[in-house]
């Protein structure tokens, strides 16, 4: 069966209450589209208000703590995200792996905590420019992915995003062959580690400078099941064309 595409926005550390009109516009446009899932992962402070501004629309967080509760100043649990109205969360974004020294083992624990808390999860992986130039991208990213997956998961609730670090926010997009090669490789490695059925149903999104102008090409590459979009998800004007490109 064909995998339904997922186009998710990651607002990162952008957005105040005044920007929620964009979330409303994006959600209204999503309702008119066929055969594509759309979501927006906003800062923690906006989750509850984004849910109010976009009723029925999938609003998510950008990180979650792996413990259920406890003395973890500044952290947010899966239950807290759910309580605020979130239905999904991103884990393992390269910006967190780098800035907060998150390991793949931590990312797997975060993904497990999110699923246990009834949140869908997007697990991010991706290589640095050094790794790509050294010719080690495929094995590095697949090892990262296998180590970042929780012990058990349902492919209806867990997706993967391949985001080459050198393509994030740089305007540099990975080439079609690079994307297809990586996505095909990741699917084969998941098949070897977790079985053909899981690998065949797993959605693998691409992220890194996805824009309206390149979305159609990227979203129609083989083994690409959606996009994780940073900068171009901040406004409906830029995000809606990407959402449309994801339609069945
Ligand atoms: P850009 O789309 O701004 O390159 O960001 C990609 C990303 O990191 C999404 O998580």
Coordinates of N, CA and C and ligand atoms in Angstrom, one line a residue:
X1 N 0.8 -1.2 0.0 CA 0.0 0.0 0.0 C 0.9 1.3 0.0
X2 N 0.4 2.2 -0.8 CA 1.2 3.5 -0.8 C 1.2 4.2 0.6
X3 N 2.4 4.7 0.9 CA 2.5 5.4 2.2 C 1.9 6.8 2.0
X4 N 1.1 7.2 2.9 CA 0.5 8.6 2.9 C 1.6 9.6 3.3
X5 N 1.7 10.7 2.6 CA 2.8 11.6 2.9 C 2.5 12.5 4.1
X6 N 3.5 12.9 4.8 CA 3.4 13.7 5.9 C 4.3 15.0 5.7
X7 N 3.7 16.1 5.7 CA 4.4 17.4 5.6 C 4.3 18.1 6.9
X8 N 5.5 18.2 7.6 CA 5.5 18.8 9.0 C 6.3 20.0 9.0
X9 N 5.8 21.0 9.7 CA 6.6 22.2 9.9 C 7.3 22.2 11.2
X10 N 8.5 22.8 11.3 CA 9.2 22.9 12.6 C 9.6 24.4 12.7
X11 N 8.8 25.0 13.6 CA 9.0 26.5 13.8 C 10.3 26.8 14.6
X12 N 11.0 25.8 15.1 CA 12.2 26.0 15.9 C 11.9 27.1 17.0
X13 N 12.9 28.0 17.2 CA 12.7 29.0 18.2 C 12.1 30.3 17.5
X14 N 11.0 30.1 16.9 CA 10.3 31.3 16.2 C 8.9 31.2 16.6
X15 N 8.3 32.4 16.7 CA 6.8 32.4 16.8 C 6.4 32.9 18.2
X16 N 5.5 34.0 18.1 CA 4.9 34.5 19.3 C 3.4 34.4 19.1
X17 N 2.6 34.8 20.1 CA 1.1 34.8 19.9 C 0.7 35.5 18.6
X18 N 1.4 36.6 18.3 CA 1.0 37.4 17.1 C 1.1 36.6 15.8
X19 N 1.8 35.5 15.9 CA 2.1 34.7 14.6 C 1.1 33.6 14.4
X20 N 0.1 33.4 15.4 CA -0.8 32.3 15.3 C -1.7 32.3 14.1
X21 N -1.9 33.5 13.6 CA -2.8 33.6 12.4 C -2.2 32.7 11.3
X22 N -0.9 32.6 11.2 CA -0.3 31.7 10.2 C -0.7 30.2 10.4
X23 N -0.7 29.8 11.7 CA -1.1 28.5 12.0 C -2.6 28.2 11.6
X24 N -3.4 29.2 11.9 CA -4.8 29.1 11.5 C -4.9 29.0 9.9
X25 N -4.2 29.8 9.2 CA -4.3 29.8 7.8 C -3.8 28.4 7.2
X26 N -2.7 28.0 7.8 CA -2.1 26.7 7.4 C -3.1 25.5 7.7
X27 N -3.7 25.6 8.8 CA -4.7 24.5 9.2 C -5.9 24.5 8.3
X28 N -6.4 25.7 7.9 CA -7.6 25.8 7.1 C -7.2 25.3 5.7
X29 N -6.0 25.6 5.2 CA -5.6 25.1 3.9 C -5.5 23.5 4.0
X30 N -4.9 23.0 5.1 CA -4.7 21.6 5.2 C -6.0 20.8 5.1
X31 N -7.1 21.4 5.6 CA -8.4 20.8 5.5 C -8.9 20.6 4.1
X32 N -8.4 21.4 3.2 CA -8.9 21.3 1.8 C -8.1 20.3 1.0
X33 N -7.0 19.7 1.6 CA -6.1 18.9 0.8 C -6.5 17.4 1.0
X34 N -6.1 16.6 -0.1 CA -6.4 15.2 0.0 C -5.2 14.3 0.1
X35 N -5.2 13.3 0.9 CA -4.2 12.3 0.9 C -2.9 12.8 1.4
X36 N -2.8 13.8 2.2 CA -1.6 14.2 2.9 C -1.8 14.6 4.3
X37 N -1.0 14.2 5.2 CA -1.0 14.6 6.6 C -0.2 15.9 6.8
X38 N -0.7 16.8 7.5 CA 0.0 18.1 7.8 C 0.1 18.3 9.3
X39 N 1.3 18.8 9.7 CA 1.4 19.1 11.2 C 2.3 20.3 11.3
X40 N 2.2 20.9 12.5 CA 3.1 22.0 12.8 C 3.7 21.8 14.2
X41 N 5.0 21.8 14.3 CA 5.7 21.7 15.6 C 6.2 23.0 16.1
X42 N 5.5 23.6 17.1 CA 5.8 24.9 17.5 C 6.5 25.0 18.8
X43 N 7.0 26.1 19.3 CA 7.6 26.2 20.6 C 6.6 25.8 21.7
X44 N 7.1 25.3 22.8 CA 6.2 24.8 23.9 C 5.2 25.9 24.3
X45 N 5.7 27.1 24.3 CA 4.8 28.2 24.8 C 3.6 28.4 23.9
X46 N 3.7 28.0 22.7 CA 2.6 28.2 21.7 C 1.6 27.0 21.5
X47 N 2.0 25.9 22.1 CA 1.2 24.7 21.8 C -0.3 24.9 22.1
X48 N -0.6 25.3 23.3 CA -2.0 25.4 23.7 C -2.7 26.4 22.8
X49 N -2.1 27.5 22.6 CA -2.8 28.6 21.8 C -2.9 28.2 20.3
X50 N -1.9 27.4 19.8 CA -1.9 27.0 18.4 C -3.1 26.0 18.3
X51 N -3.3 25.1 19.3 CA -4.4 24.2 19.2 C -5.8 25.0 19.2
X52 N -5.8 26.0 19.9 CA -7.1 26.9 19.9 C -7.2 27.6 18.6
X53 N -6.1 28.0 18.1 CA -6.1 28.8 16.8 C -6.4 27.9 15.6
X54 N -6.1 26.6 15.8 CA -6.3 25.6 14.6 C -6.9 24.4 15.1
X55 N -8.2 24.4 15.5 CA -8.9 23.3 16.1 C -8.9 22.1 15.2
X56 N -8.6 20.9 15.7 CA -8.6 19.7 15.0 C -7.3 19.5 14.2
X57 N -6.4 20.4 14.2 CA -5.2 20.3 13.4 C -4.1 19.7 14.3
X58 N -3.1 19.0 13.6 CA -2.0 18.4 14.4 C -1.0 19.4 14.8
X59 N -0.9 19.6 16.1 CA 0.1 20.6 16.6 C 1.1 19.7 17.5
X60 N 2.4 20.0 17.4 CA 3.3 19.2 18.1 C 4.4 20.0 18.8
X61 N 5.2 19.4 19.6 CA 6.4 20.0 20.2 C 7.6 19.6 19.4
X62 N 8.8 20.1 19.9 CA 10.0 19.9 19.2 C 11.0 19.1 20.0
X63 N 10.6 18.7 21.2 CA 11.5 17.9 22.0 C 10.7 17.4 23.2
X64 N 11.1 16.3 23.8 CA 10.4 15.8 25.0 C 11.5 15.2 25.9
X65 N 11.2 15.2 27.2 CA 12.2 14.5 28.1 C 11.8 13.0 28.1
X66 N 12.9 12.2 28.3 CA 12.6 10.7 28.3 C 12.0 10.2 29.6
X67 N 12.1 11.0 30.7 CA 11.5 10.5 31.9 C 10.0 11.0 32.0
X68 N 9.2 10.3 32.8 CA 7.8 10.7 32.9 C 7.7 11.9 33.7
X69 N 8.5 12.1 34.7 CA 8.4 13.3 35.6 C 9.7 13.3 36.5
X70 N 9.9 14.4 37.2 CA 11.0 14.4 38.1 C 11.7 15.8 38.1
X71 N 12.9 15.8 38.8 CA 13.6 17.0 38.9 C 14.5 17.3 37.7
X72 N 13.9 17.8 36.7 CA 14.5 18.1 35.4 C 14.2 19.5 35.0
X73 N 14.8 20.4 35.6 CA 14.5 21.8 35.5 C 14.4 22.2 34.0
X74 N 13.3 22.8 33.6 CA 13.2 23.3 32.2 C 12.7 22.3 31.2
X75 N 12.6 21.1 31.6 CA 12.2 20.0 30.6 C 10.7 19.8 30.6
X76 N 10.2 19.2 29.6 CA 8.8 19.0 29.4 C 8.6 17.5 29.1
X77 N 7.6 16.9 29.8 CA 7.3 15.5 29.6 C 6.3 15.2 28.5
X78 N 6.2 14.0 28.1 CA 5.2 13.6 27.1 C 3.8 13.9 27.6
X79 N 3.5 13.6 28.9 CA 2.2 13.9 29.4 C 1.9 15.4 29.4
X80 N 2.9 16.2 29.6 CA 2.7 17.7 29.6 C 2.4 18.2 28.2
X81 N 3.1 17.6 27.2 CA 2.8 18.0 25.8 C 1.3 17.6 25.5
X82 N 1.0 16.4 25.9 CA -0.4 15.8 25.6 C -1.4 16.7 26.3
X83 N -1.1 17.1 27.5 CA -2.0 17.9 28.3 C -2.2 19.3 27.6
X84 N -1.2 19.8 27.0 CA -1.3 21.1 26.3 C -2.0 21.0 24.9
X85 N -2.3 19.8 24.5 CA -3.0 19.6 23.3 C -2.2 19.1 22.1
X86 N -0.9 18.8 22.4 CA 0.0 18.3 21.3 C -0.4 16.9 20.9
X87 N -0.3 16.5 19.6 CA -0.5 15.2 19.2 C 0.8 14.5 18.6
X88 N 1.9 15.3 18.6 CA 3.1 14.7 18.1 C 4.3 15.5 18.7
X89 N 5.5 14.9 18.4 CA 6.7 15.6 18.9 C 7.9 15.2 18.0
X90 N 8.8 16.1 17.8 CA 10.0 15.8 17.1 C 11.1 15.4 18.1
X91 N 11.9 14.3 17.8 CA 13.0 14.0 18.7 C 14.3 13.8 17.9
X92 N 15.4 14.2 18.5 CA 16.7 13.9 17.9 C 17.0 14.9 16.7
X93 N 16.4 16.1 16.7 CA 16.8 17.0 15.7 C 18.3 17.3 15.8
X94 N 19.0 17.5 14.7 CA 20.5 17.7 14.8 C 20.8 18.9 15.6
X95 N 20.0 19.9 15.6 CA 20.3 21.1 16.5 C 20.3 20.8 17.9
X96 N 19.5 19.8 18.4 CA 19.5 19.3 19.7 C 20.7 18.3 20.0
X97 N 20.9 17.4 19.0 CA 22.0 16.5 19.1 C 23.3 17.3 19.3
X98 N 23.5 18.3 18.5 CA 24.7 19.1 18.6 C 24.8 20.0 19.8
X99 N 23.7 20.8 20.0 CA 23.8 21.8 21.1 C 23.6 21.3 22.5
X100 N 22.9 20.1 22.6 CA 22.6 19.6 23.9 C 23.2 18.2 24.0
X101 N 24.1 17.8 23.1 CA 24.9 16.6 23.2 C 23.9 15.4 23.4
X102 N 22.8 15.4 22.7 CA 21.9 14.2 22.8 C 22.5 13.0 22.0
X103 N 22.5 11.9 22.6 CA 23.0 10.7 21.9 C 21.8 10.0 21.3
X104 N 22.1 9.0 20.4 CA 21.0 8.3 19.8 C 20.3 7.4 20.8
X105 N 21.0 7.0 21.8 CA 20.3 6.2 22.9 C 19.3 7.1 23.6
X106 N 19.7 8.4 23.9 CA 18.7 9.3 24.5 C 17.5 9.5 23.6
X107 N 17.8 9.7 22.3 CA 16.8 9.9 21.3 C 15.8 8.8 21.3
X108 N 16.3 7.5 21.3 CA 15.4 6.4 21.4 C 14.6 6.4 22.6
X109 N 15.2 6.8 23.7 CA 14.4 6.8 25.0 C 13.3 7.9 24.9
X110 N 13.6 9.0 24.3 CA 12.6 10.1 24.1 C 11.5 9.6 23.2
X111 N 11.9 8.9 22.1 CA 10.8 8.4 21.2 C 9.9 7.4 21.9
X112 N 10.5 6.5 22.8 CA 9.7 5.6 23.5 C 8.8 6.3 24.5
X113 N 9.3 7.3 25.1 CA 8.5 8.1 26.1 C 7.3 8.8 25.4
X114 N 7.6 9.3 24.2 CA 6.5 10.0 23.5 C 5.4 9.0 23.1
X115 N 5.8 7.8 22.6 CA 4.9 6.8 22.1 C 4.0 6.4 23.4
X116 N 4.7 6.2 24.5 CA 4.0 5.7 25.7 C 3.1 6.8 26.2
X117 N 3.3 8.0 25.8 CA 2.5 9.1 26.2 C 1.4 9.4 25.2
X118 N 1.3 8.5 24.2 CA 0.2 8.7 23.2 C 0.5 9.8 22.2
X119 N 1.8 10.1 22.0 CA 2.1 11.1 21.0 C 2.7 10.4 19.8
X120 N 2.5 10.9 18.6 CA 3.2 10.5 17.4 C 4.6 11.1 17.5
X121 N 5.5 10.5 16.8 CA 6.9 11.0 16.9 C 7.6 11.0 15.6
X122 N 8.4 12.1 15.4 CA 9.3 12.1 14.2 C 10.7 12.1 14.7
X123 N 11.4 11.0 14.3 CA 12.8 10.8 14.8 C 13.7 11.3 13.7
X124 N 14.6 12.3 14.0 CA 15.5 12.9 13.0 C 16.9 12.3 13.0
X125 N 17.4 12.2 11.9 CA 18.8 11.8 11.7 C 19.4 12.6 10.6
X126 N 20.7 12.6 10.5 CA 21.4 13.3 9.4 C 22.9 13.5 9.7
X127 N 23.6 13.6 8.6 CA 25.1 13.7 8.7 C 25.6 15.1 8.5
X128 N 26.8 15.3 9.1 CA 27.5 16.6 8.9 C 28.2 16.6 7.5
X129 N 28.6 17.8 7.1 CA 29.3 18.0 5.8 C 30.6 17.1 5.8
X130 N 31.3 17.1 7.0 CA 32.6 16.4 7.1 C 32.3 14.9 6.8
X131 N 31.3 14.4 7.4 CA 31.0 13.0 7.2 C 30.6 12.7 5.8
X132 N 29.8 13.6 5.2 CA 29.4 13.4 3.7 C 30.7 13.4 2.9
X133 N 31.5 14.4 3.1 CA 32.7 14.6 2.2 C 33.7 13.4 2.4
X134 N 33.7 12.8 3.6 CA 34.6 11.7 3.8 C 34.0 10.4 3.2
X135 N 32.8 10.5 2.7 CA 32.2 9.3 2.0 C 31.5 8.4 3.0
X136 N 31.2 8.9 4.2 CA 30.7 8.0 5.2 C 29.2 8.2 5.6
X137 N 28.5 9.0 4.7 CA 27.2 9.4 5.1 C 26.2 8.2 5.3
X138 N 26.2 7.3 4.3 CA 25.2 6.2 4.4 C 25.4 5.4 5.7
X139 N 26.6 4.9 6.0 CA 26.7 4.1 7.2 C 26.5 4.9 8.5
X140 N 26.9 6.1 8.5 CA 26.8 7.0 9.7 C 25.3 7.2 10.0
X141 N 24.6 7.6 9.0 CA 23.1 7.9 9.2 C 22.3 6.7 9.5
X142 N 22.6 5.5 8.9 CA 21.8 4.3 9.2 C 22.1 3.8 10.6
X143 N 23.4 3.9 11.0 CA 23.8 3.5 12.3 C 23.0 4.4 13.4
X144 N 23.0 5.7 13.1 CA 22.3 6.7 13.9 C 20.8 6.3 14.0
X145 N 20.2 6.0 12.9 CA 18.8 5.7 12.8 C 18.5 4.4 13.7
X146 N 19.2 3.3 13.4 CA 18.9 2.1 14.1 C 19.1 2.3 15.6
X147 N 20.1 3.1 16.0 CA 20.3 3.3 17.5 C 19.2 4.3 18.0
X148 N 18.6 5.0 17.2 CA 17.6 6.0 17.7 C 16.2 5.5 17.7
X149 N 15.9 4.3 17.2 CA 14.6 3.8 17.2 C 14.3 3.1 18.5
X150 N 13.1 3.3 19.0 CA 12.7 2.6 20.2 C 12.5 1.1 20.0
X151 N 12.5 0.4 21.1 CA 12.5 -1.1 20.9 C 11.3 -1.6 20.1
X152 N 10.1 -1.0 20.4 CA 8.9 -1.3 19.6 C 8.2 0.0 19.2
X153 N 7.6 -0.1 18.1 CA 6.8 1.1 17.6 C 5.9 0.6 16.5
X154 N 4.9 1.4 16.3 CA 3.9 1.2 15.3 C 4.2 2.3 14.2
X155 N 4.3 1.9 13.0 CA 4.6 2.8 11.9 C 3.5 3.9 11.6
X156 N 2.3 3.6 12.2 CA 1.3 4.7 12.1 C 1.7 5.9 13.0
X157 N 2.5 5.6 14.0 CA 2.8 6.6 15.0 C 4.2 7.2 15.0
X158 N 5.1 6.5 14.3 CA 6.5 6.9 14.2 C 7.0 7.1 12.8
X159 N 7.5 8.3 12.5 CA 8.1 8.5 11.2 C 9.6 8.9 11.4
X160 N 10.3 8.9 10.4 CA 11.8 9.2 10.4 C 11.9 10.5 9.5
X161 N 12.8 11.4 9.9 CA 13.2 12.5 9.0 C 14.7 12.5 8.8
X162 N 15.1 12.3 7.5 CA 16.5 12.5 7.1 C 16.8 13.9 6.8
X163 N 17.6 14.5 7.6 CA 17.9 15.9 7.5 C 19.5 16.1 7.4
X164 N 20.1 16.1 6.3 CA 21.5 16.4 6.2 C 21.8 17.8 6.8
X165 N 22.7 17.8 7.8 CA 23.0 19.0 8.6 C 23.4 20.2 7.7
X166 N 24.2 19.8 6.6 CA 24.7 20.9 5.7 C 23.6 21.4 4.8
X167 N 22.4 20.8 4.9 CA 21.3 21.4 4.0 C 20.3 22.2 4.9
X168 N 20.5 22.2 6.2 CA 19.5 22.8 7.0 C 19.7 24.3 7.1
X169 N 18.7 25.1 6.7 CA 18.8 26.5 6.8 C 19.9 27.2 5.9
X170 N 20.4 26.4 4.9 CA 21.5 26.9 4.1 C 21.1 27.2 2.7
X171 N 19.9 26.8 2.3 CA 19.5 27.0 1.0 C 20.1 25.9 0.1
X172 N 20.9 25.1 0.6 CA 21.6 24.0 -0.1 C 20.7 22.7 0.0
X173 N 20.2 22.2 -1.0 CA 19.3 21.0 -0.9 C 20.2 19.8 -1.3
X174 N 20.0 18.7 -0.7 CA 20.7 17.4 -1.2 C 20.1 17.2 -2.6
X175 N 21.0 16.6 -3.4 CA 20.5 16.3 -4.8 C 19.6 15.1 -4.8
X176 N 18.7 15.0 -5.9 CA 17.8 13.9 -5.9 C 18.4 12.6 -5.8
X177 N 19.6 12.4 -6.4 CA 20.2 11.0 -6.2 C 20.7 10.8 -4.8
X178 N 21.2 11.9 -4.2 CA 21.7 11.7 -2.8 C 20.5 11.4 -1.9
X179 N 19.4 12.0 -2.1 CA 18.2 11.8 -1.3 C 17.7 10.3 -1.5
X180 N 17.5 9.9 -2.8 CA 17.0 8.6 -3.0 C 18.0 7.5 -2.5
X181 N 19.3 7.8 -2.7 CA 20.2 6.8 -2.2 C 20.1 6.6 -0.7
X182 N 20.0 7.7 0.0 CA 20.0 7.7 1.5 C 18.7 7.0 1.9
X183 N 17.6 7.5 1.4 CA 16.3 6.9 1.8 C 16.2 5.4 1.5
X184 N 16.6 5.0 0.4 CA 16.6 3.6 0.0 C 17.5 2.8 1.0
X185 N 18.6 3.4 1.3 CA 19.6 2.7 2.2 C 19.0 2.6 3.6
X186 N 18.3 3.7 4.1 CA 17.7 3.6 5.4 C 16.6 2.6 5.5
X187 N 15.8 2.5 4.4 CA 14.7 1.5 4.4 C 15.3 0.1 4.5
X188 N 16.4 -0.1 3.7 CA 16.9 -1.5 3.7 C 17.5 -1.8 5.1
X189 N 18.1 -0.9 5.7 CA 18.7 -1.1 7.0 C 17.7 -1.4 8.1
X190 N 16.5 -0.6 8.0 CA 15.4 -0.9 8.9 C 14.8 -2.3 8.6
X191 N 14.8 -2.6 7.3 CA 14.3 -4.0 7.0 C 15.1 -5.1 7.7
X192 N 16.5 -4.9 7.6 CA 17.4 -5.8 8.1 C 17.3 -5.9 9.7
X193 N 17.0 -4.7 10.3 CA 17.0 -4.7 11.7 C 15.6 -5.0 12.3
X194 N 14.6 -4.6 11.6 CA 13.2 -4.7 12.2 C 12.2 -5.4 11.4
X195 N 12.7 -5.9 10.2 CA 11.8 -6.6 9.3 C 11.2 -5.8 8.2
X196 N 10.8 -6.6 7.1 CA 10.3 -6.0 5.9 C 9.0 -5.2 6.1
X197 N 8.2 -5.7 7.0 CA 6.8 -5.1 7.1 C 6.9 -3.7 7.7
X198 N 7.8 -3.6 8.7 CA 8.0 -2.3 9.3 C 8.6 -1.3 8.4
X199 N 9.7 -1.8 7.7 CA 10.4 -1.0 6.8 C 9.5 -0.5 5.6
X200 N 8.6 -1.4 5.2 CA 7.8 -1.0 4.0 C 6.7 0.0 4.4
X201 N 6.3 0.1 5.7 CA 5.3 1.0 6.1 C 5.8 2.3 6.7
X202 N 7.1 2.3 7.0 CA 7.7 3.4 7.7 C 7.8 4.7 6.8
X203 N 7.3 5.8 7.3 CA 7.5 7.0 6.5 C 8.8 7.6 6.7
X204 N 9.6 7.9 5.7 CA 10.9 8.6 5.8 C 10.7 9.9 5.1
X205 N 10.8 11.0 5.9 CA 10.7 12.4 5.3 C 12.0 12.9 5.0
X206 N 12.1 13.9 4.1 CA 13.3 14.6 3.9 C 13.2 16.0 4.5
X207 N 14.3 16.5 5.0 CA 14.3 17.9 5.5 C 15.6 18.6 5.2
X208 N 15.6 19.9 5.0 CA 16.8 20.6 4.7 C 16.5 21.5 3.5
X209 N 16.1 22.8 3.8 CA 15.9 23.8 2.7 C 14.8 23.4 1.7
X210 N 13.8 22.7 2.2 CA 12.6 22.4 1.4 C 11.8 23.7 1.2
X211 N 11.5 24.1 0.0 CA 10.7 25.3 -0.3 C 9.7 25.0 -1.3
X212 N 8.8 25.9 -1.6 CA 7.8 25.7 -2.6 C 8.3 25.3 -3.9
X213 N 9.5 25.9 -4.3 CA 10.1 25.7 -5.6 C 10.7 24.3 -5.8
X214 N 11.1 23.7 -4.7 CA 11.7 22.3 -4.9 C 10.9 21.2 -4.3
X215 N 9.7 21.5 -3.7 CA 9.0 20.5 -3.0 C 8.4 19.5 -3.9
X216 N 7.9 19.9 -5.1 CA 7.3 18.9 -6.0 C 8.3 17.8 -6.4
X217 N 9.5 18.2 -6.7 CA 10.6 17.3 -7.1 C 10.9 16.4 -5.9
X218 N 11.2 17.0 -4.8 CA 11.6 16.2 -3.6 C 10.5 15.2 -3.2
X219 N 9.3 15.7 -3.1 CA 8.2 14.8 -2.6 C 7.8 13.7 -3.6
X220 N 8.3 13.7 -4.8 CA 8.0 12.7 -5.7 C 9.2 11.7 -6.0
X221 N 10.2 11.9 -5.2 CA 11.4 11.0 -5.3 C 11.0 9.6 -4.6
X222 N 11.6 8.5 -5.1 CA 11.2 7.3 -4.6 C 11.7 7.2 -3.1
X223 N 10.9 6.6 -2.3 CA 11.3 6.4 -0.9 C 11.2 7.7 0.0
X224 N 10.7 8.8 -0.6 CA 10.5 10.0 0.1 C 9.0 10.1 0.5
X225 N 8.7 10.1 1.8 CA 7.3 10.1 2.2 C 6.8 11.3 2.9
X226 N 7.5 12.4 2.6 CA 7.1 13.7 3.2 C 8.2 14.6 3.4
X227 N 8.0 15.7 4.1 CA 9.0 16.7 4.3 C 8.9 17.2 5.7
X228 N 10.1 17.6 6.3 CA 10.1 18.3 7.6 C 10.7 19.7 7.2
X229 N 10.0 20.7 7.4 CA 10.3 22.0 6.9 C 10.5 23.0 8.0
X230 N 11.6 23.7 7.9 CA 11.9 24.7 8.9 C 11.4 26.1 8.5
X231 N 12.4 26.9 7.9 CA 12.1 28.3 7.6 C 10.8 28.5 6.8
X232 N 10.6 27.6 5.8 CA 9.4 27.8 4.9 C 8.1 27.4 5.6
X233 N 8.1 26.9 6.8 CA 6.9 26.6 7.5 C 6.3 27.7 8.3
X234 N 7.0 28.8 8.4 CA 6.6 29.9 9.3 C 5.5 30.8 8.7
X235 N 5.3 30.7 7.4 CA 4.1 31.4 6.9 C 3.3 30.5 6.0
X236 N 2.0 30.8 6.0 CA 1.1 30.0 5.1 C 1.5 30.2 3.6
X237 N 1.9 31.4 3.3 CA 2.3 31.7 1.9 C 3.4 30.7 1.4
X238 N 4.3 30.5 2.3 CA 5.4 29.6 1.9 C 5.1 28.1 2.1
X239 N 4.4 27.8 3.2 CA 4.2 26.4 3.5 C 3.1 25.7 2.7
X240 N 2.1 26.4 2.4 CA 0.9 25.8 1.7 C 1.4 25.1 0.4
X241 N 2.2 25.8 -0.4 CA 2.6 25.1 -1.7 C 3.4 23.8 -1.4
X242 N 4.1 23.7 -0.3 CA 4.8 22.5 0.0 C 3.8 21.4 0.4
X243 N 2.8 21.8 1.2 CA 1.7 20.9 1.6 C 1.0 20.4 0.4
X244 N 0.7 21.3 -0.6 CA 0.0 20.8 -1.8 C 0.8 19.8 -2.6
X245 N 2.2 20.1 -2.6 CA 3.0 19.1 -3.4 C 3.0 17.7 -2.8
X246 N 2.6 17.6 -1.5 CA 2.5 16.3 -0.8 C 1.2 15.6 -1.1
X247 N 0.3 16.2 -1.8 CA -1.0 15.5 -2.0 C -0.8 14.3 -2.8
X248 N -1.7 13.3 -2.6 CA -1.7 12.0 -3.3 C -2.0 12.3 -4.8
Ligands
LIG1 P1 15.1 24.4 6.9 O1 13.9 24.0 6.2 O2 15.0 25.8 7.4 O3 16.3 24.2 6.2 O4 15.1 23.5 8.2 C1 15.0 22.2 8.1 C2 14.9 21.6 9.5 O5 15.8 21.6 10.3 C3 13.5 21.1 9.9 O6 13.6 20.4 11.1

